[in-house]
Amino acid sequence: MAMAEHLSYTYVIVGGGIAGVTCAETLAILRTGPTDRILLLTESTLVKAVTNVVPLGKILNRFDVEEKSTEQLSSASNIDVLLDQLARIESDHHQVRTAAGRYIKYRYLCLCTGARPNIIDKANGNANVIGIRDTESVEEFRKRIHTATRLVVVGNGGIASELVYEVGGMEKIHWVIKDPYISSTFVDSGAATFFRERLNEKDSTERKKTVYKRMRYTENGDGAGENSTTGVTKRGAALGPDWHRAFDIQKPGETPPTGEKVTVHYSVEVDDIKETTSGLEVRLTDGTTIGCDFVVSATGVVPAASWIGGCDQPFKLGPDGGLFVGWSMETSVSDIYAAGDVCYAGWEQAPHWFQMRLWTQARQMGAMAARSMAAKRAREEIYQDFCFEMFNHVTTLFGYQVVLLGRYNGQGLNDRYEVLLRMTPGLEYIKFVLVDGRLQGALLVGETGLEETCENLILNQLDLSPYGEELLDPDIDIEDYFD
């Protein structure tokens, strides 16, 4: 019997998603000792790296997420990458065991294992109900639309919204949502109406999209190589912003559908799914029955906070099942940190910040975990990064740039707030959330140019009550006024 392989590293990061790669790359920059070694343990030969970062304010950044091969990441950042899967954590001995039987000693460990799709419970393991979460699941979706004509999408978040808008060639798309309006994860009913018009009006000329002109990598199907793991189900990293632009999700030879081919079923859930001779029959809670070829479940994620062999010390978990972390991103187990979707933000949060499992926060948490581990290694004192002072996120929905700042939907304000709105159909939707004349959050749809102004007004808490409704008067340039 061959002896198990033993490795030793200063920092071991588990997970090749945005949080894990950001953590590893940040550590490579902060690394102080010449003997400090960094290992990224990932289940996929492709990892997600942040690129093309464009600052839109002090905190707010727009960025792309690029797939890199592990070889490219390793050579560019002097990071060792191992293709394997975490099996067990032995914290008393500061080591982990992998699925391939390797033992890896660590000084500091960071868990960035992400989350897994929360497939609707009515699926009951049906192969024709798929989740959309990572590159591999999108490839599965692409294969299926080649032969499908009828699609049901369940969910009301970013991926569901983008999927319904971008997919082409279907005879009929049914969008099943439990809320009274679309895209409720990010926007209010007013912005949903704004988006609904875009969904109705979309045509082949308006929706001709620009596909990324950048190199894309694919995994070898045979998984050959000494670092491969056999007999283990791999989990890919989460999709990044504008993921649909990196994939052609049009049916070959077909024109994109018009909005009339998208039927939205409001305030309902899936009651039952049955196999039929022609595909699937989906029954909704209002009694409606829909025939389709397959179902896409995009109903959120569950933290992937469990491993084959667990940990010798139990982790403190948050109410959502995530690993409980303090502001330094350290878990309840000494020298073990966590970042991204796998963790639960357990610290006392700033008034305008809250946790949401998004690419933006995965990047911020990964960098914060790296800073904390490097500071502990150097016995230095650090403070929490300023980005955690205010919730901030940039995404794209229905072809529009969407910027979310602070309590943009009045979250946690107990309905004791007022709202200022400005909408130009087909161009922009601006919403300010104010309490006692002070800006608490903002939702900006379209190219508004107000990102930095809103950031400053939320952080500075300037009293805006003297300006009243004129604050959003289109004839007044508030960007210059508050500069």
Short mmCIF file of C-alpha atoms in Angstrom, two decimals:
data_model
loop_
_atom_site.label_atom_id
_atom_site.label_comp_id
_atom_site.label_asym_id
_atom_site.label_seq_id
_atom_site.Cartn_x
_atom_site.Cartn_y
_atom_site.Cartn_z
CA MET A 1 0.00 0.00 0.00
CA ALA A 2 1.44 3.38 -1.03
CA MET A 3 2.15 5.91 1.71
CA ALA A 4 -0.15 8.92 1.88
CA GLU A 5 1.26 12.16 0.48
CA HIS A 6 2.02 14.83 3.11
CA LEU A 7 2.22 18.55 2.23
CA SER A 8 2.77 21.67 4.30
CA TYR A 9 1.71 25.28 3.62
CA THR A 10 1.39 28.54 5.51
CA TYR A 11 -2.00 29.33 3.98
CA VAL A 12 -4.46 26.81 2.58
CA ILE A 13 -7.54 28.15 0.77
CA VAL A 14 -10.32 25.72 -0.13
CA GLY A 15 -12.44 26.68 -3.15
CA GLY A 16 -11.76 28.05 -6.63
CA GLY A 17 -14.60 30.57 -6.74
CA ILE A 18 -14.44 34.35 -6.49
CA ALA A 19 -13.88 34.37 -2.71
CA GLY A 20 -11.16 31.70 -2.75
CA VAL A 21 -9.21 33.10 -5.70
CA THR A 22 -9.45 36.67 -4.37
CA CYS A 23 -8.18 35.45 -1.00
CA ALA A 24 -5.25 33.60 -2.59
CA GLU A 25 -4.32 36.50 -4.89
CA THR A 26 -4.52 39.01 -2.01
CA LEU A 27 -2.31 36.79 0.16
CA ALA A 28 0.22 36.57 -2.69
CA ILE A 29 0.47 40.37 -2.59
CA LEU A 30 0.54 40.63 1.23
CA ARG A 31 2.95 37.73 1.75
CA THR A 32 5.76 38.99 4.00
CA GLY A 33 7.97 35.98 4.69
CA PRO A 34 9.97 34.50 1.82
CA THR A 35 9.11 31.00 3.06
CA ASP A 36 5.35 31.61 3.30
CA ARG A 37 3.58 29.26 0.90
CA ILE A 38 0.02 29.48 -0.43
CA LEU A 39 -2.09 26.55 -1.62
CA LEU A 40 -5.43 26.79 -3.39
CA LEU A 41 -7.36 23.51 -3.10
CA THR A 42 -10.02 23.31 -5.79
CA GLU A 43 -12.27 20.64 -7.30
CA SER A 44 -12.21 22.13 -10.81
CA THR A 45 -9.41 22.81 -13.28
CA LEU A 46 -11.10 26.16 -13.94
CA VAL A 47 -11.18 28.93 -11.33
CA LYS A 48 -12.95 32.31 -11.20
CA ALA A 49 -10.86 35.47 -11.09
CA VAL A 50 -11.99 39.09 -10.89
CA THR A 51 -10.85 41.26 -13.79
CA ASN A 52 -11.58 44.63 -15.43
CA VAL A 53 -12.35 46.36 -12.12
CA VAL A 54 -13.93 49.79 -12.74
CA PRO A 55 -14.40 52.03 -9.65
CA LEU A 56 -17.80 53.75 -9.64
CA GLY A 57 -17.26 55.36 -6.23
CA LYS A 58 -15.27 55.04 -2.99
CA ILE A 59 -16.59 51.53 -2.36
CA LEU A 60 -18.60 50.57 -5.43
CA ASN A 61 -16.83 48.65 -8.20
CA ARG A 62 -18.04 47.14 -11.42
CA PHE A 63 -16.04 44.10 -12.52
CA ASP A 64 -16.02 41.06 -14.75
CA VAL A 65 -15.38 37.51 -13.64
CA GLU A 66 -13.03 35.56 -15.86
CA GLU A 67 -12.45 31.85 -15.99
CA LYS A 68 -8.78 30.96 -15.67
CA SER A 69 -7.02 27.65 -15.87
CA THR A 70 -5.32 26.64 -12.65
CA GLU A 71 -1.97 26.71 -14.49
CA GLN A 72 -2.51 30.34 -15.47
CA LEU A 73 -3.39 31.35 -11.91
CA SER A 74 -0.43 29.47 -10.47
CA SER A 75 2.16 30.96 -12.83
CA ALA A 76 0.84 34.52 -12.57
CA SER A 77 0.54 34.70 -8.77
CA ASN A 78 3.09 32.21 -7.44
CA ILE A 79 0.27 30.20 -5.84
CA ASP A 80 0.31 26.41 -5.73
CA VAL A 81 -2.94 24.88 -6.97
CA LEU A 82 -4.03 21.33 -6.12
CA LEU A 83 -6.93 19.62 -7.86
CA ASP A 84 -8.58 17.66 -5.08
CA GLN A 85 -11.50 17.80 -2.65
CA LEU A 86 -11.59 18.59 1.06
CA ALA A 87 -12.59 15.49 3.03
CA ARG A 88 -11.84 16.25 6.69
CA ILE A 89 -10.44 19.04 8.87
CA GLU A 90 -8.24 18.03 11.82
CA SER A 91 -7.92 21.40 13.54
CA ASP A 92 -6.08 20.04 16.59
CA HIS A 93 -3.23 19.03 14.28
CA HIS A 94 -3.68 22.00 11.91
CA GLN A 95 -4.13 19.73 8.91
CA VAL A 96 -6.74 18.69 6.37
CA ARG A 97 -7.27 15.39 4.63
CA THR A 98 -8.37 15.30 1.00
CA ALA A 99 -10.56 12.89 -0.94
CA ALA A 100 -7.45 11.53 -2.68
CA GLY A 101 -5.88 10.71 0.71
CA ARG A 102 -3.40 13.59 0.93
CA TYR A 103 -2.60 15.24 4.27
CA ILE A 104 -1.96 18.99 4.14
CA LYS A 105 -0.56 20.87 7.13
CA TYR A 106 -1.64 24.52 7.42
CA ARG A 107 -0.89 27.49 9.63
CA TYR A 108 -4.06 29.25 8.53
CA LEU A 109 -6.99 27.73 6.68
CA CYS A 110 -9.66 29.64 4.75
CA LEU A 111 -12.85 27.87 3.68
CA CYS A 112 -14.39 29.34 0.52
CA THR A 113 -16.51 26.37 -0.48
CA GLY A 114 -19.43 28.53 -1.62
CA ALA A 115 -23.00 27.31 -1.79
CA ARG A 116 -25.05 24.77 -3.70
CA PRO A 117 -28.30 25.40 -5.59
CA ASN A 118 -31.44 25.10 -3.52
CA ILE A 119 -33.40 22.89 -5.94
CA ILE A 120 -37.19 23.04 -5.45
CA ASP A 121 -38.32 20.20 -3.17
CA LYS A 122 -41.02 19.06 -5.62
CA ALA A 123 -38.25 17.96 -8.01
CA ASN A 124 -37.71 14.72 -6.06
CA GLY A 125 -34.48 14.06 -7.93
CA ASN A 126 -36.07 14.39 -11.38
CA ALA A 127 -33.30 14.63 -14.00
CA ASN A 128 -35.36 17.13 -15.99
CA VAL A 129 -35.26 19.67 -13.15
CA ILE A 130 -31.87 21.38 -13.19
CA GLY A 131 -30.24 24.11 -11.12
CA ILE A 132 -28.27 27.02 -12.56
CA ARG A 133 -25.32 27.87 -10.37
CA ASP A 134 -21.98 27.25 -12.05
CA THR A 135 -20.37 26.88 -15.48
CA GLU A 136 -21.10 23.16 -15.61
CA SER A 137 -24.83 23.66 -14.98
CA VAL A 138 -25.02 26.33 -17.70
CA GLU A 139 -23.40 23.90 -20.15
CA GLU A 140 -26.03 21.32 -19.20
CA PHE A 141 -28.73 23.94 -19.84
CA ARG A 142 -27.25 24.75 -23.26
CA LYS A 143 -27.39 21.07 -24.26
CA ARG A 144 -31.03 20.80 -23.25
CA ILE A 145 -32.32 23.86 -25.12
CA HIS A 146 -31.11 22.34 -28.41
CA THR A 147 -34.05 19.94 -28.35
CA ALA A 148 -36.51 21.80 -26.07
CA THR A 149 -39.34 24.14 -27.07
CA ARG A 150 -41.10 24.74 -23.73
CA LEU A 151 -39.30 25.91 -20.60
CA VAL A 152 -40.36 26.61 -17.01
CA VAL A 153 -38.13 28.86 -14.91
CA VAL A 154 -38.74 28.89 -11.14
CA GLY A 155 -37.20 31.69 -9.07
CA ASN A 156 -37.13 35.47 -8.87
CA GLY A 157 -33.49 36.43 -8.35
CA GLY A 158 -30.75 37.66 -10.65
CA ILE A 159 -30.03 34.39 -12.48
CA ALA A 160 -33.74 33.69 -13.13
CA SER A 161 -34.30 37.25 -14.39
CA GLU A 162 -31.30 37.16 -16.72
CA LEU A 163 -32.18 33.68 -17.98
CA VAL A 164 -35.76 34.60 -18.91
CA TYR A 165 -34.57 37.72 -20.73
CA GLU A 166 -31.59 36.22 -22.54
CA VAL A 167 -32.67 32.73 -23.58
CA GLY A 168 -33.76 32.47 -27.18
CA GLY A 169 -35.57 30.10 -29.53
CA MET A 170 -38.25 28.79 -27.18
CA GLU A 171 -41.88 28.54 -28.28
CA LYS A 172 -42.95 29.31 -24.72
CA ILE A 173 -41.26 30.30 -21.46
CA HIS A 174 -43.22 30.16 -18.20
CA TRP A 175 -41.70 32.15 -15.34
CA VAL A 176 -42.99 30.99 -11.95
CA ILE A 177 -42.44 33.41 -9.05
CA LYS A 178 -43.75 33.46 -5.48
CA ASP A 179 -43.86 37.26 -5.37
CA PRO A 180 -46.38 39.74 -6.84
CA TYR A 181 -43.70 41.25 -9.13
CA ILE A 182 -40.55 40.17 -11.01
CA SER A 183 -36.93 40.44 -9.81
CA SER A 184 -38.01 41.04 -6.20
CA THR A 185 -34.62 39.96 -4.84
CA PHE A 186 -33.15 43.20 -6.11
CA VAL A 187 -35.90 45.70 -6.96
CA ASP A 188 -39.28 47.05 -5.89
CA SER A 189 -42.59 46.80 -7.74
CA GLY A 190 -41.99 50.11 -9.56
CA ALA A 191 -38.68 48.97 -11.05
CA ALA A 192 -40.28 45.60 -11.83
CA THR A 193 -42.88 47.40 -13.96
CA PHE A 194 -40.03 49.27 -15.65
CA PHE A 195 -38.32 45.93 -16.43
CA ARG A 196 -41.57 44.23 -17.48
CA GLU A 197 -41.93 46.73 -20.31
CA ARG A 198 -38.43 45.79 -21.51
CA LEU A 199 -39.36 42.10 -21.32
CA ASN A 200 -42.48 42.76 -23.40
CA GLU A 201 -40.67 44.86 -25.99
CA LYS A 202 -37.57 42.75 -26.51
CA ASP A 203 -36.87 41.76 -30.11
CA SER A 204 -33.96 40.37 -32.08
CA THR A 205 -32.41 43.75 -32.89
CA GLU A 206 -32.65 45.22 -29.41
CA ARG A 207 -31.30 42.09 -27.77
CA LYS A 208 -28.38 41.39 -30.06
CA LYS A 209 -25.75 40.94 -27.40
CA THR A 210 -22.03 41.29 -27.32
CA VAL A 211 -20.38 37.99 -26.46
CA TYR A 212 -17.10 38.23 -24.54
CA LYS A 213 -14.07 38.31 -26.83
CA ARG A 214 -11.78 36.61 -24.36
CA MET A 215 -10.17 33.23 -24.11
CA ARG A 216 -12.30 30.60 -22.44
CA TYR A 217 -11.01 27.39 -20.93
CA THR A 218 -12.65 23.99 -20.72
CA GLU A 219 -12.01 21.03 -18.49
CA ASN A 220 -10.62 17.78 -19.83
CA GLY A 221 -13.41 15.25 -19.83
CA ASP A 222 -11.25 12.36 -18.71
CA GLY A 223 -9.90 14.14 -15.63
CA ALA A 224 -6.49 12.70 -16.34
CA GLY A 225 -3.49 13.66 -14.34
CA GLU A 226 -1.93 12.86 -11.04
CA ASN A 227 -3.89 15.57 -9.27
CA SER A 228 -7.30 14.35 -10.37
CA THR A 229 -9.83 12.98 -7.93
CA THR A 230 -11.78 9.88 -8.92
CA GLY A 231 -15.18 8.80 -7.65
CA VAL A 232 -16.00 12.27 -6.33
CA THR A 233 -18.74 14.63 -7.50
CA LYS A 234 -17.15 17.97 -8.32
CA ARG A 235 -18.74 21.30 -7.55
CA GLY A 236 -17.88 24.21 -9.84
CA ALA A 237 -17.54 27.82 -8.76
CA ALA A 238 -20.49 30.20 -8.91
CA LEU A 239 -21.25 32.24 -12.01
CA GLY A 240 -20.05 35.83 -12.06
CA PRO A 241 -21.71 39.05 -13.24
CA ASP A 242 -22.92 39.11 -16.86
CA TRP A 243 -22.43 35.33 -16.99
CA HIS A 244 -24.94 35.04 -19.84
CA ARG A 245 -22.66 37.07 -22.11
CA ALA A 246 -20.00 34.38 -21.89
CA PHE A 247 -22.42 31.68 -23.08
CA ASP A 248 -24.58 31.45 -26.15
CA ILE A 249 -27.94 30.45 -24.70
CA GLN A 250 -29.84 30.88 -27.97
CA LYS A 251 -31.27 27.81 -29.65
CA PRO A 252 -29.24 27.14 -32.85
CA GLY A 253 -30.81 28.64 -35.97
CA GLU A 254 -33.64 30.25 -34.02
CA THR A 255 -34.61 33.88 -33.55
CA PRO A 256 -35.01 35.18 -30.00
CA PRO A 257 -38.56 35.14 -28.64
CA THR A 258 -40.75 38.17 -28.25
CA GLY A 259 -42.06 39.15 -24.85
CA GLU A 260 -45.46 37.55 -25.59
CA LYS A 261 -43.76 34.15 -25.42
CA VAL A 262 -42.84 34.78 -21.77
CA THR A 263 -45.75 34.16 -19.39
CA VAL A 264 -45.19 35.26 -15.79
CA HIS A 265 -47.10 33.37 -13.10
CA TYR A 266 -47.24 35.69 -10.06
CA SER A 267 -47.62 34.77 -6.36
CA VAL A 268 -47.50 31.01 -6.94
CA GLU A 269 -45.19 28.10 -6.23
CA VAL A 270 -44.70 24.66 -7.74
CA ASP A 271 -47.13 22.17 -6.21
CA ASP A 272 -46.20 19.04 -8.18
CA ILE A 273 -44.06 17.81 -11.09
CA LYS A 274 -45.00 14.72 -13.08
CA GLU A 275 -43.39 12.86 -15.97
CA THR A 276 -45.53 12.59 -19.11
CA THR A 277 -44.99 11.08 -22.54
CA SER A 278 -44.28 14.56 -23.95
CA GLY A 279 -42.04 15.79 -21.13
CA LEU A 280 -43.06 17.22 -17.76
CA GLU A 281 -46.35 18.43 -16.31
CA VAL A 282 -45.90 21.17 -13.70
CA ARG A 283 -48.86 21.98 -11.43
CA LEU A 284 -48.83 25.32 -9.60
CA THR A 285 -50.45 26.15 -6.26
CA ASP A 286 -53.21 28.11 -8.02
CA GLY A 287 -54.20 24.99 -9.93
CA THR A 288 -52.60 25.96 -13.24
CA THR A 289 -51.01 23.10 -15.17
CA ILE A 290 -48.05 23.73 -17.50
CA GLY A 291 -46.53 21.33 -19.99
CA CYS A 292 -42.80 21.71 -20.59
CA ASP A 293 -39.64 19.89 -21.67
CA PHE A 294 -37.61 20.75 -18.57
CA VAL A 295 -37.59 22.99 -15.50
CA VAL A 296 -34.84 25.38 -14.36
CA SER A 297 -34.76 25.87 -10.60
CA ALA A 298 -33.11 29.19 -9.69
CA THR A 299 -34.45 29.51 -6.17
CA GLY A 300 -31.41 30.58 -4.21
CA VAL A 301 -28.53 28.74 -2.59
CA VAL A 302 -27.63 26.85 0.58
CA PRO A 303 -24.15 27.29 2.17
CA ALA A 304 -21.91 24.30 1.35
CA ALA A 305 -20.62 24.03 4.91
CA SER A 306 -20.23 20.26 5.19
CA TRP A 307 -17.52 17.82 4.14
CA ILE A 308 -17.24 14.06 3.88
CA GLY A 309 -15.44 13.69 7.19
CA GLY A 310 -16.50 16.93 8.88
CA CYS A 311 -14.22 18.62 11.42
CA ASP A 312 -12.86 17.38 14.73
CA GLN A 313 -14.31 20.52 16.36
CA PRO A 314 -17.88 21.62 15.60
CA PHE A 315 -18.20 24.99 13.88
CA LYS A 316 -20.59 27.60 15.20
CA LEU A 317 -23.23 28.07 12.48
CA GLY A 318 -25.49 30.97 11.63
CA PRO A 319 -29.29 30.63 11.36
CA ASP A 320 -28.94 30.02 7.60
CA GLY A 321 -26.49 27.15 8.11
CA GLY A 322 -23.44 29.19 7.12
CA LEU A 323 -20.16 29.18 9.06
CA PHE A 324 -20.44 31.92 11.70
CA VAL A 325 -17.61 34.46 11.29
CA GLY A 326 -16.59 37.66 13.06
CA TRP A 327 -15.55 40.83 11.21
CA SER A 328 -12.05 39.40 10.67
CA MET A 329 -13.70 36.43 8.88
CA GLU A 330 -12.38 33.97 11.50
CA THR A 331 -14.70 31.09 12.42
CA SER A 332 -15.30 29.69 15.91
CA VAL A 333 -12.38 27.28 15.34
CA SER A 334 -8.96 28.90 15.86
CA ASP A 335 -6.92 29.72 12.73
CA ILE A 336 -9.76 28.71 10.41
CA TYR A 337 -11.38 31.48 8.39
CA ALA A 338 -14.28 31.50 5.93
CA ALA A 339 -15.36 33.83 3.14
CA GLY A 340 -18.07 34.11 0.51
CA ASP A 341 -21.33 32.19 0.28
CA VAL A 342 -20.29 29.55 2.82
CA CYS A 343 -20.16 31.98 5.73
CA TYR A 344 -22.66 33.87 7.90
CA ALA A 345 -21.72 37.44 8.83
CA GLY A 346 -22.01 37.27 12.61
CA TRP A 347 -20.49 40.61 13.57
CA GLU A 348 -22.34 43.78 14.61
CA GLN A 349 -23.06 45.26 11.22
CA ALA A 350 -22.89 48.88 10.08
CA PRO A 351 -26.30 50.61 9.73
CA HIS A 352 -26.21 50.52 5.93
CA TRP A 353 -24.72 47.05 5.38
CA PHE A 354 -26.30 43.60 5.33
CA GLN A 355 -25.24 40.23 3.99
CA MET A 356 -26.43 38.96 0.62
CA ARG A 357 -24.81 36.06 -1.22
CA LEU A 358 -23.46 37.98 -4.21
CA TRP A 359 -20.24 38.05 -6.24
CA THR A 360 -19.45 41.51 -4.82
CA GLN A 361 -19.48 40.34 -1.22
CA ALA A 362 -17.59 37.13 -2.08
CA ARG A 363 -14.76 39.30 -3.44
CA GLN A 364 -14.83 41.66 -0.44
CA MET A 365 -14.90 38.84 2.11
CA GLY A 366 -12.10 36.92 0.36
CA ALA A 367 -9.85 39.99 0.48
CA MET A 368 -10.76 40.67 4.12
CA ALA A 369 -9.94 37.08 5.15
CA ALA A 370 -6.56 37.36 3.42
CA ARG A 371 -5.76 40.63 5.22
CA SER A 372 -6.76 39.11 8.56
CA MET A 373 -4.64 35.97 8.11
CA ALA A 374 -1.62 37.97 6.92
CA ALA A 375 -1.96 40.38 9.86
CA LYS A 376 -2.20 37.53 12.36
CA ARG A 377 0.87 35.95 10.79
CA ALA A 378 2.78 39.26 11.10
CA ARG A 379 1.29 39.97 14.58
CA GLU A 380 -0.15 43.23 13.32
CA GLU A 381 -3.43 44.91 14.20
CA ILE A 382 -5.89 45.69 11.43
CA TYR A 383 -9.39 47.08 11.13
CA GLN A 384 -12.37 45.98 9.11
CA ASP A 385 -12.33 47.11 5.50
CA PHE A 386 -14.33 50.24 4.68
CA CYS A 387 -16.38 48.34 2.07
CA PHE A 388 -18.42 46.81 4.91
CA GLU A 389 -19.73 50.26 5.89
CA MET A 390 -22.37 50.16 3.17
CA PHE A 391 -24.08 47.50 1.07
CA ASN A 392 -23.00 47.91 -2.55
CA HIS A 393 -23.56 45.84 -5.66
CA VAL A 394 -23.57 46.34 -9.43
CA THR A 395 -25.29 43.91 -11.77
CA THR A 396 -27.16 43.80 -15.09
CA LEU A 397 -30.86 43.03 -15.38
CA PHE A 398 -32.84 43.06 -18.63
CA GLY A 399 -30.01 44.85 -20.38
CA TYR A 400 -29.76 47.69 -17.83
CA GLN A 401 -26.97 48.42 -15.36
CA VAL A 402 -28.44 48.10 -11.85
CA VAL A 403 -26.70 49.69 -8.84
CA LEU A 404 -27.82 48.81 -5.31
CA LEU A 405 -26.60 50.94 -2.39
CA GLY A 406 -27.36 50.78 1.33
CA ARG A 407 -30.94 49.93 2.35
CA TYR A 408 -32.06 50.25 -1.26
CA ASN A 409 -35.41 48.53 -0.65
CA GLY A 410 -35.91 49.88 2.87
CA GLN A 411 -34.59 46.64 4.39
CA GLY A 412 -34.75 46.74 8.19
CA LEU A 413 -36.31 50.21 8.31
CA ASN A 414 -39.73 48.87 9.43
CA ASP A 415 -41.60 50.86 6.75
CA ARG A 416 -40.66 54.13 8.48
CA TYR A 417 -39.15 55.74 5.44
CA GLU A 418 -40.10 57.85 2.48
CA VAL A 419 -39.25 57.21 -1.15
CA LEU A 420 -38.33 59.62 -3.93
CA LEU A 421 -38.68 58.29 -7.47
CA ARG A 422 -37.71 59.40 -10.95
CA MET A 423 -38.44 57.22 -13.96
CA THR A 424 -37.82 57.78 -17.64
CA PRO A 425 -39.38 54.79 -19.46
CA GLY A 426 -36.79 52.82 -21.38
CA LEU A 427 -33.93 54.92 -19.99
CA GLU A 428 -33.59 55.10 -16.21
CA TYR A 429 -35.24 54.35 -12.87
CA ILE A 430 -33.95 56.16 -9.77
CA LYS A 431 -35.18 55.51 -6.25
CA PHE A 432 -33.98 57.21 -3.05
CA VAL A 433 -34.91 55.79 0.38
CA LEU A 434 -34.87 58.49 3.08
CA VAL A 435 -35.43 58.53 6.84
CA ASP A 436 -35.82 61.93 8.51
CA GLY A 437 -34.46 63.58 5.36
CA ARG A 438 -31.28 61.48 5.28
CA LEU A 439 -30.48 59.05 2.47
CA GLN A 440 -30.42 55.41 3.64
CA GLY A 441 -30.35 53.62 0.30
CA ALA A 442 -30.57 54.03 -3.46
CA LEU A 443 -31.60 51.93 -6.45
CA LEU A 444 -30.17 53.17 -9.75
CA VAL A 445 -31.23 51.52 -13.01
CA GLY A 446 -29.59 52.67 -16.23
CA GLU A 447 -26.59 54.95 -16.79
CA THR A 448 -27.54 57.55 -14.16
CA GLY A 449 -24.05 58.78 -13.17
CA LEU A 450 -25.27 59.17 -9.57
CA GLU A 451 -23.36 56.28 -7.97
CA GLU A 452 -20.65 58.29 -6.19
CA THR A 453 -23.07 61.04 -5.16
CA CYS A 454 -25.40 58.51 -3.53
CA GLU A 455 -22.48 56.77 -1.83
CA ASN A 456 -21.38 60.06 -0.26
CA LEU A 457 -24.90 61.04 0.81
CA ILE A 458 -25.48 57.66 2.49
CA LEU A 459 -22.10 57.62 4.25
CA ASN A 460 -22.16 61.30 5.29
CA GLN A 461 -25.86 61.28 6.34
CA LEU A 462 -26.33 64.85 5.16
CA ASP A 463 -29.78 66.30 5.92
CA LEU A 464 -31.53 66.56 2.55
CA SER A 465 -34.93 67.68 3.82
CA PRO A 466 -34.46 71.32 2.63
CA TYR A 467 -34.38 70.07 -0.96
CA GLY A 468 -37.59 68.02 -0.79
CA GLU A 469 -38.75 66.47 -4.05
CA GLU A 470 -36.43 68.75 -6.03
CA LEU A 471 -33.65 66.33 -5.13
CA LEU A 472 -34.56 64.25 -8.18
CA ASP A 473 -35.62 67.10 -10.44
CA PRO A 474 -34.16 66.20 -13.87
CA ASP A 475 -33.32 69.88 -14.46
CA ILE A 476 -31.04 69.94 -11.38
CA ASP A 477 -27.66 68.23 -11.60
CA ILE A 478 -27.33 66.90 -8.06
CA GLU A 479 -24.09 65.17 -8.97
CA ASP A 480 -22.38 68.56 -9.35
CA TYR A 481 -24.37 70.16 -6.51
CA PHE A 482 -23.11 67.69 -3.91
CA ASP A 483 -19.66 67.22 -5.39
#
